[in-house]
Amino acid sequence: NWNIRSSAAGALGKIGDKRAVEPLIKTLGDQNRSVRNSAETALGNIGDYAVEPLIKALRDNDWDVRRRAIKILGKIGDKRAVEPLIKALEYKDRDVRRSAIYALEKIGDKRAVEPLIKAMRARGLWVRRNAAIALGNTGDKRAVEPLIKILEDTHGTIVFEGDSADVRQDAINALGNIGDKRATKPLIKALGDKDIHNEKYNRNAANALKKIYNRKSL
């Protein structure tokens, strides 16, 4: 009965005993989604005891188990997970890589900056977009020049598959969040960019400039 399994996982999460970690990790591969969700929540609640077993679970054959393990590690926020999560950015499954980006963003360790910069040029639109967003939220100035290059990629030579415009919008927002004045000229140029067929692109560039110069109007 899936309902009983789900309730048992929830109860183990509330008790928080480390003996429950391995059975709960196994349950991440349960055939029922509600049971998997309960196990995921329970492991997040257990926290520290679950970190090392979850890192081992990143090598599981089931991509969804890997994805869920990554999400939990991001929730727990333990820095032991940083290097394994960086390696997860190279996994083949795009959903797993996206989850790794979210997790690294939550943990907030500076070791993730260079790998996230690299991820902006990887395959998968949402992998690239999430990497740009995460870099903006880190506020790390190492990301400024790579984000400017993405912003100036009007012909899709860096970002491929015909989706450079979407990634460029996220690069604009990221540059605004970082607030480095090196982005000024590229952002001003973006104000008049005719490559985008809607006003959102230009508006985002204006908002990014406002953030950089801390002005109420521009």
PDB file of C-alpha atoms in Angstrom:
ATOM      1  CA  ASN A   1       0.000   0.000   0.000  1.00  0.00           C
ATOM      2  CA  TRP A   2       1.688   3.178  -1.217  1.00  0.00           C
ATOM      3  CA  ASN A   3      -0.092   5.291   1.395  1.00  0.00           C
ATOM      4  CA  ILE A   4       1.410   3.253   4.219  1.00  0.00           C
ATOM      5  CA  ARG A   5       4.885   3.508   2.683  1.00  0.00           C
ATOM      6  CA  SER A   6       4.502   7.262   2.287  1.00  0.00           C
ATOM      7  CA  SER A   7       3.354   7.678   5.896  1.00  0.00           C
ATOM      8  CA  ALA A   8       6.239   5.536   7.143  1.00  0.00           C
ATOM      9  CA  ALA A   9       8.731   7.717   5.246  1.00  0.00           C
ATOM     10  CA  GLY A  10       7.174  10.837   6.734  1.00  0.00           C
ATOM     11  CA  ALA A  11       7.318   9.400  10.247  1.00  0.00           C
ATOM     12  CA  LEU A  12      10.992   8.471   9.859  1.00  0.00           C
ATOM     13  CA  GLY A  13      11.751  12.003   8.766  1.00  0.00           C
ATOM     14  CA  LYS A  14      10.122  13.388  11.891  1.00  0.00           C
ATOM     15  CA  ILE A  15      11.993  10.966  14.168  1.00  0.00           C
ATOM     16  CA  GLY A  16      15.271  11.917  12.469  1.00  0.00           C
ATOM     17  CA  ASP A  17      17.232   8.784  13.348  1.00  0.00           C
ATOM     18  CA  LYS A  18      20.259   8.061  11.154  1.00  0.00           C
ATOM     19  CA  ARG A  19      19.245   4.387  10.877  1.00  0.00           C
ATOM     20  CA  ALA A  20      16.488   5.510   8.535  1.00  0.00           C
ATOM     21  CA  VAL A  21      18.820   7.125   5.992  1.00  0.00           C
ATOM     22  CA  GLU A  22      19.713   4.101   3.860  1.00  0.00           C
ATOM     23  CA  PRO A  23      16.126   2.750   3.660  1.00  0.00           C
ATOM     24  CA  LEU A  24      14.880   6.227   2.737  1.00  0.00           C
ATOM     25  CA  ILE A  25      17.490   6.613  -0.001  1.00  0.00           C
ATOM     26  CA  LYS A  26      16.386   3.257  -1.385  1.00  0.00           C
ATOM     27  CA  THR A  27      12.809   4.557  -1.291  1.00  0.00           C
ATOM     28  CA  LEU A  28      13.769   7.442  -3.580  1.00  0.00           C
ATOM     29  CA  GLY A  29      13.411   4.842  -6.333  1.00  0.00           C
ATOM     30  CA  ASP A  30       9.933   3.707  -5.249  1.00  0.00           C
ATOM     31  CA  GLN A  31       7.409   3.175  -8.030  1.00  0.00           C
ATOM     32  CA  ASN A  32       4.978   5.672  -6.450  1.00  0.00           C
ATOM     33  CA  ARG A  33       5.663   9.393  -6.718  1.00  0.00           C
ATOM     34  CA  SER A  34       4.039  10.272  -3.372  1.00  0.00           C
ATOM     35  CA  VAL A  35       6.295   7.774  -1.627  1.00  0.00           C
ATOM     36  CA  ARG A  36       9.353   9.196  -3.400  1.00  0.00           C
ATOM     37  CA  ASN A  37       8.339  12.715  -2.400  1.00  0.00           C
ATOM     38  CA  SER A  38       7.886  11.695   1.235  1.00  0.00           C
ATOM     39  CA  ALA A  39      11.297  10.028   1.283  1.00  0.00           C
ATOM     40  CA  GLU A  40      12.878  13.130  -0.247  1.00  0.00           C
ATOM     41  CA  THR A  41      11.309  15.376   2.402  1.00  0.00           C
ATOM     42  CA  ALA A  42      12.291  12.996   5.194  1.00  0.00           C
ATOM     43  CA  LEU A  43      15.944  12.906   4.135  1.00  0.00           C
ATOM     44  CA  GLY A  44      16.025  16.684   3.991  1.00  0.00           C
ATOM     45  CA  ASN A  45      14.663  16.786   7.532  1.00  0.00           C
ATOM     46  CA  ILE A  46      17.241  14.292   8.803  1.00  0.00           C
ATOM     47  CA  GLY A  47      19.969  16.502   7.385  1.00  0.00           C
ATOM     48  CA  ASP A  48      23.592  15.964   8.396  1.00  0.00           C
ATOM     49  CA  TYR A  49      23.423  12.174   8.793  1.00  0.00           C
ATOM     50  CA  ALA A  50      22.151  11.881   5.224  1.00  0.00           C
ATOM     51  CA  VAL A  51      24.885  13.871   3.465  1.00  0.00           C
ATOM     52  CA  GLU A  52      27.480  11.154   2.797  1.00  0.00           C
ATOM     53  CA  PRO A  53      24.922   8.478   1.771  1.00  0.00           C
ATOM     54  CA  LEU A  54      23.256  11.015  -0.536  1.00  0.00           C
ATOM     55  CA  ILE A  55      26.604  11.809  -2.142  1.00  0.00           C
ATOM     56  CA  LYS A  56      26.993   8.084  -2.842  1.00  0.00           C
ATOM     57  CA  ALA A  57      23.485   8.087  -4.335  1.00  0.00           C
ATOM     58  CA  LEU A  58      24.687  10.501  -7.017  1.00  0.00           C
ATOM     59  CA  ARG A  59      26.118   7.416  -8.735  1.00  0.00           C
ATOM     60  CA  ASP A  60      22.787   5.568  -8.738  1.00  0.00           C
ATOM     61  CA  ASN A  61      21.681   4.066 -12.063  1.00  0.00           C
ATOM     62  CA  ASP A  62      18.263   5.752 -11.788  1.00  0.00           C
ATOM     63  CA  TRP A  63      18.478   9.357 -13.021  1.00  0.00           C
ATOM     64  CA  ASP A  64      15.515  10.389 -10.857  1.00  0.00           C
ATOM     65  CA  VAL A  65      17.222   9.067  -7.731  1.00  0.00           C
ATOM     66  CA  ARG A  66      20.284  11.132  -8.660  1.00  0.00           C
ATOM     67  CA  ARG A  67      18.134  14.201  -9.267  1.00  0.00           C
ATOM     68  CA  ARG A  68      16.330  13.848  -5.947  1.00  0.00           C
ATOM     69  CA  ALA A  69      19.570  13.233  -4.058  1.00  0.00           C
ATOM     70  CA  ILE A  70      20.947  16.444  -5.553  1.00  0.00           C
ATOM     71  CA  LYS A  71      17.852  18.405  -4.516  1.00  0.00           C
ATOM     72  CA  ILE A  72      18.126  17.130  -0.952  1.00  0.00           C
ATOM     73  CA  LEU A  73      21.811  18.006  -0.759  1.00  0.00           C
ATOM     74  CA  GLY A  74      20.950  21.529  -1.856  1.00  0.00           C
ATOM     75  CA  LYS A  75      18.308  21.761   0.852  1.00  0.00           C
ATOM     76  CA  ILE A  76      20.688  20.502   3.541  1.00  0.00           C
ATOM     77  CA  GLY A  77      23.370  22.927   2.356  1.00  0.00           C
ATOM     78  CA  ASP A  78      26.391  21.013   3.589  1.00  0.00           C
ATOM     79  CA  LYS A  79      29.625  22.040   1.855  1.00  0.00           C
ATOM     80  CA  ARG A  80      30.780  18.416   1.661  1.00  0.00           C
ATOM     81  CA  ALA A  81      28.425  18.150  -1.290  1.00  0.00           C
ATOM     82  CA  VAL A  82      29.998  20.960  -3.332  1.00  0.00           C
ATOM     83  CA  GLU A  83      32.617  18.963  -5.262  1.00  0.00           C
ATOM     84  CA  PRO A  84      30.262  16.026  -6.024  1.00  0.00           C
ATOM     85  CA  LEU A  85      27.622  18.517  -7.197  1.00  0.00           C
ATOM     86  CA  ILE A  86      30.168  20.220  -9.463  1.00  0.00           C
ATOM     87  CA  LYS A  87      30.872  16.815 -11.017  1.00  0.00           C
ATOM     88  CA  ALA A  88      27.109  16.370 -11.470  1.00  0.00           C
ATOM     89  CA  LEU A  89      27.135  19.382 -13.801  1.00  0.00           C
ATOM     90  CA  GLU A  90      28.743  17.071 -16.356  1.00  0.00           C
ATOM     91  CA  TYR A  91      26.081  14.348 -16.186  1.00  0.00           C
ATOM     92  CA  LYS A  92      24.242  13.583 -19.415  1.00  0.00           C
ATOM     93  CA  ASP A  93      20.696  14.131 -18.109  1.00  0.00           C
ATOM     94  CA  ARG A  94      19.695  17.778 -18.342  1.00  0.00           C
ATOM     95  CA  ASP A  95      17.265  17.653 -15.413  1.00  0.00           C
ATOM     96  CA  VAL A  96      20.034  16.291 -13.194  1.00  0.00           C
ATOM     97  CA  ARG A  97      22.362  19.102 -14.283  1.00  0.00           C
ATOM     98  CA  ARG A  98      19.689  21.721 -13.670  1.00  0.00           C
ATOM     99  CA  SER A  99      19.110  20.340 -10.181  1.00  0.00           C
ATOM    100  CA  ALA A 100      22.849  20.493  -9.534  1.00  0.00           C
ATOM    101  CA  ILE A 101      22.866  24.173 -10.494  1.00  0.00           C
ATOM    102  CA  TYR A 102      19.997  24.912  -8.090  1.00  0.00           C
ATOM    103  CA  ALA A 103      21.737  22.979  -5.312  1.00  0.00           C
ATOM    104  CA  LEU A 104      25.053  24.765  -5.800  1.00  0.00           C
ATOM    105  CA  GLU A 105      23.270  28.100  -5.831  1.00  0.00           C
ATOM    106  CA  LYS A 106      21.603  27.292  -2.493  1.00  0.00           C
ATOM    107  CA  ILE A 107      24.863  26.177  -0.895  1.00  0.00           C
ATOM    108  CA  GLY A 108      26.583  29.321  -2.126  1.00  0.00           C
ATOM    109  CA  ASP A 109      30.154  28.070  -2.195  1.00  0.00           C
ATOM    110  CA  LYS A 110      32.585  30.082  -4.355  1.00  0.00           C
ATOM    111  CA  ARG A 111      34.074  26.878  -5.778  1.00  0.00           C
ATOM    112  CA  ALA A 112      30.981  26.584  -7.946  1.00  0.00           C
ATOM    113  CA  VAL A 113      31.488  29.863  -9.824  1.00  0.00           C
ATOM    114  CA  GLU A 114      33.885  28.659 -12.541  1.00  0.00           C
ATOM    115  CA  PRO A 115      31.905  25.445 -13.206  1.00  0.00           C
ATOM    116  CA  LEU A 116      28.712  27.520 -13.469  1.00  0.00           C
ATOM    117  CA  ILE A 117      30.425  29.807 -15.979  1.00  0.00           C
ATOM    118  CA  LYS A 118      31.294  26.723 -18.003  1.00  0.00           C
ATOM    119  CA  ALA A 119      27.685  25.495 -17.728  1.00  0.00           C
ATOM    120  CA  MET A 120      26.473  28.638 -19.522  1.00  0.00           C
ATOM    121  CA  ARG A 121      27.966  27.179 -22.688  1.00  0.00           C
ATOM    122  CA  ALA A 122      26.755  23.625 -22.197  1.00  0.00           C
ATOM    123  CA  ARG A 123      23.987  21.841 -24.072  1.00  0.00           C
ATOM    124  CA  GLY A 124      20.439  22.396 -22.905  1.00  0.00           C
ATOM    125  CA  LEU A 125      18.662  25.753 -22.911  1.00  0.00           C
ATOM    126  CA  TRP A 126      17.513  25.601 -19.293  1.00  0.00           C
ATOM    127  CA  VAL A 127      20.905  24.430 -18.093  1.00  0.00           C
ATOM    128  CA  ARG A 128      22.436  27.569 -19.591  1.00  0.00           C
ATOM    129  CA  ARG A 129      19.653  29.833 -18.364  1.00  0.00           C
ATOM    130  CA  ASN A 130      19.767  28.459 -14.826  1.00  0.00           C
ATOM    131  CA  ALA A 131      23.553  28.793 -14.773  1.00  0.00           C
ATOM    132  CA  ALA A 132      23.305  32.475 -15.721  1.00  0.00           C
ATOM    133  CA  ILE A 133      20.644  33.084 -13.074  1.00  0.00           C
ATOM    134  CA  ALA A 134      22.699  31.294 -10.424  1.00  0.00           C
ATOM    135  CA  LEU A 135      25.789  33.349 -11.272  1.00  0.00           C
ATOM    136  CA  GLY A 136      23.807  36.537 -10.881  1.00  0.00           C
ATOM    137  CA  ASN A 137      22.641  35.431  -7.459  1.00  0.00           C
ATOM    138  CA  THR A 138      26.179  34.598  -6.324  1.00  0.00           C
ATOM    139  CA  GLY A 139      27.252  38.197  -6.931  1.00  0.00           C
ATOM    140  CA  ASP A 140      30.723  36.963  -7.819  1.00  0.00           C
ATOM    141  CA  LYS A 141      32.549  39.391 -10.111  1.00  0.00           C
ATOM    142  CA  ARG A 142      34.390  36.576 -11.903  1.00  0.00           C
ATOM    143  CA  ALA A 143      31.140  36.038 -13.777  1.00  0.00           C
ATOM    144  CA  VAL A 144      30.975  39.579 -15.195  1.00  0.00           C
ATOM    145  CA  GLU A 145      33.108  39.128 -18.332  1.00  0.00           C
ATOM    146  CA  PRO A 146      31.616  35.720 -19.265  1.00  0.00           C
ATOM    147  CA  LEU A 147      28.108  37.167 -18.817  1.00  0.00           C
ATOM    148  CA  ILE A 148      29.019  40.135 -21.018  1.00  0.00           C
ATOM    149  CA  LYS A 149      30.211  37.716 -23.712  1.00  0.00           C
ATOM    150  CA  ILE A 150      26.858  35.926 -23.537  1.00  0.00           C
ATOM    151  CA  LEU A 151      25.065  39.275 -23.716  1.00  0.00           C
ATOM    152  CA  GLU A 152      27.007  40.247 -26.846  1.00  0.00           C
ATOM    153  CA  ASP A 153      26.379  36.867 -28.488  1.00  0.00           C
ATOM    154  CA  THR A 154      23.837  38.299 -30.941  1.00  0.00           C
ATOM    155  CA  HIS A 155      24.521  35.656 -33.609  1.00  0.00           C
ATOM    156  CA  GLY A 156      24.449  32.625 -31.325  1.00  0.00           C
ATOM    157  CA  THR A 157      28.103  31.744 -31.775  1.00  0.00           C
ATOM    158  CA  ILE A 158      28.612  30.976 -28.077  1.00  0.00           C
ATOM    159  CA  VAL A 159      25.143  29.783 -27.140  1.00  0.00           C
ATOM    160  CA  PHE A 160      23.739  27.487 -29.774  1.00  0.00           C
ATOM    161  CA  GLU A 161      20.447  25.783 -30.727  1.00  0.00           C
ATOM    162  CA  GLY A 162      18.897  29.118 -31.669  1.00  0.00           C
ATOM    163  CA  ASP A 163      18.154  30.154 -28.083  1.00  0.00           C
ATOM    164  CA  SER A 164      20.837  32.786 -27.450  1.00  0.00           C
ATOM    165  CA  ALA A 165      18.171  35.485 -26.968  1.00  0.00           C
ATOM    166  CA  ASP A 166      16.712  33.690 -23.941  1.00  0.00           C
ATOM    167  CA  VAL A 167      20.112  33.189 -22.328  1.00  0.00           C
ATOM    168  CA  ARG A 168      21.054  36.783 -23.068  1.00  0.00           C
ATOM    169  CA  GLN A 169      18.018  38.003 -21.150  1.00  0.00           C
ATOM    170  CA  ASP A 170      19.143  36.014 -18.120  1.00  0.00           C
ATOM    171  CA  ALA A 171      22.689  37.361 -18.568  1.00  0.00           C
ATOM    172  CA  ILE A 172      21.286  40.904 -18.477  1.00  0.00           C
ATOM    173  CA  ASN A 173      19.458  40.233 -15.216  1.00  0.00           C
ATOM    174  CA  ALA A 174      22.529  38.546 -13.745  1.00  0.00           C
ATOM    175  CA  LEU A 175      24.735  41.523 -14.580  1.00  0.00           C
ATOM    176  CA  GLY A 176      22.250  43.804 -12.856  1.00  0.00           C
ATOM    177  CA  ASN A 177      22.310  41.632  -9.754  1.00  0.00           C
ATOM    178  CA  ILE A 178      26.121  41.578  -9.631  1.00  0.00           C
ATOM    179  CA  GLY A 179      26.251  45.354 -10.071  1.00  0.00           C
ATOM    180  CA  ASP A 180      29.652  45.718 -11.724  1.00  0.00           C
ATOM    181  CA  LYS A 181      30.090  48.868 -13.845  1.00  0.00           C
ATOM    182  CA  ARG A 182      31.983  46.954 -16.522  1.00  0.00           C
ATOM    183  CA  ALA A 183      28.555  45.903 -17.772  1.00  0.00           C
ATOM    184  CA  THR A 184      27.462  49.497 -18.454  1.00  0.00           C
ATOM    185  CA  LYS A 185      28.348  49.803 -22.155  1.00  0.00           C
ATOM    186  CA  PRO A 186      27.036  46.345 -23.134  1.00  0.00           C
ATOM    187  CA  LEU A 187      23.783  47.045 -21.287  1.00  0.00           C
ATOM    188  CA  ILE A 188      23.369  50.448 -22.945  1.00  0.00           C
ATOM    189  CA  LYS A 189      23.923  48.766 -26.307  1.00  0.00           C
ATOM    190  CA  ALA A 190      21.272  46.196 -25.377  1.00  0.00           C
ATOM    191  CA  LEU A 191      18.743  49.013 -24.875  1.00  0.00           C
ATOM    192  CA  GLY A 192      18.626  49.503 -28.628  1.00  0.00           C
ATOM    193  CA  ASP A 193      18.974  45.873 -29.653  1.00  0.00           C
ATOM    194  CA  LYS A 194      16.594  45.157 -32.543  1.00  0.00           C
ATOM    195  CA  ASP A 195      17.305  41.429 -32.437  1.00  0.00           C
ATOM    196  CA  ILE A 196      14.584  40.900 -29.831  1.00  0.00           C
ATOM    197  CA  HIS A 197      10.982  41.263 -30.959  1.00  0.00           C
ATOM    198  CA  ASN A 198       9.494  42.339 -27.610  1.00  0.00           C
ATOM    199  CA  GLU A 199      10.010  45.117 -25.090  1.00  0.00           C
ATOM    200  CA  LYS A 200      11.004  42.832 -22.225  1.00  0.00           C
ATOM    201  CA  TYR A 201      14.633  42.606 -23.376  1.00  0.00           C
ATOM    202  CA  ASN A 202      15.092  46.381 -23.446  1.00  0.00           C
ATOM    203  CA  ARG A 203      13.237  46.795 -20.163  1.00  0.00           C
ATOM    204  CA  ASN A 204      15.490  44.234 -18.477  1.00  0.00           C
ATOM    205  CA  ALA A 205      18.567  46.099 -19.705  1.00  0.00           C
ATOM    206  CA  ALA A 206      17.196  49.343 -18.257  1.00  0.00           C
ATOM    207  CA  ASN A 207      16.430  47.676 -14.929  1.00  0.00           C
ATOM    208  CA  ALA A 208      19.932  46.184 -14.806  1.00  0.00           C
ATOM    209  CA  LEU A 209      21.448  49.642 -15.288  1.00  0.00           C
ATOM    210  CA  LYS A 210      19.248  50.997 -12.515  1.00  0.00           C
ATOM    211  CA  LYS A 211      20.570  48.339 -10.155  1.00  0.00           C
ATOM    212  CA  ILE A 212      24.170  49.052 -11.049  1.00  0.00           C
ATOM    213  CA  TYR A 213      23.816  52.791 -10.449  1.00  0.00           C
ATOM    214  CA  ASN A 214      21.202  52.496  -7.707  1.00  0.00           C
ATOM    215  CA  ARG A 215      18.932  55.020  -9.367  1.00  0.00           C
ATOM    216  CA  LYS A 216      15.151  55.158  -9.025  1.00  0.00           C
ATOM    217  CA  SER A 217      14.700  56.262 -12.615  1.00  0.00           C
ATOM    218  CA  LEU A 218      16.668  55.978 -15.803  1.00  0.00           C
TER     219      LEU A 218
END
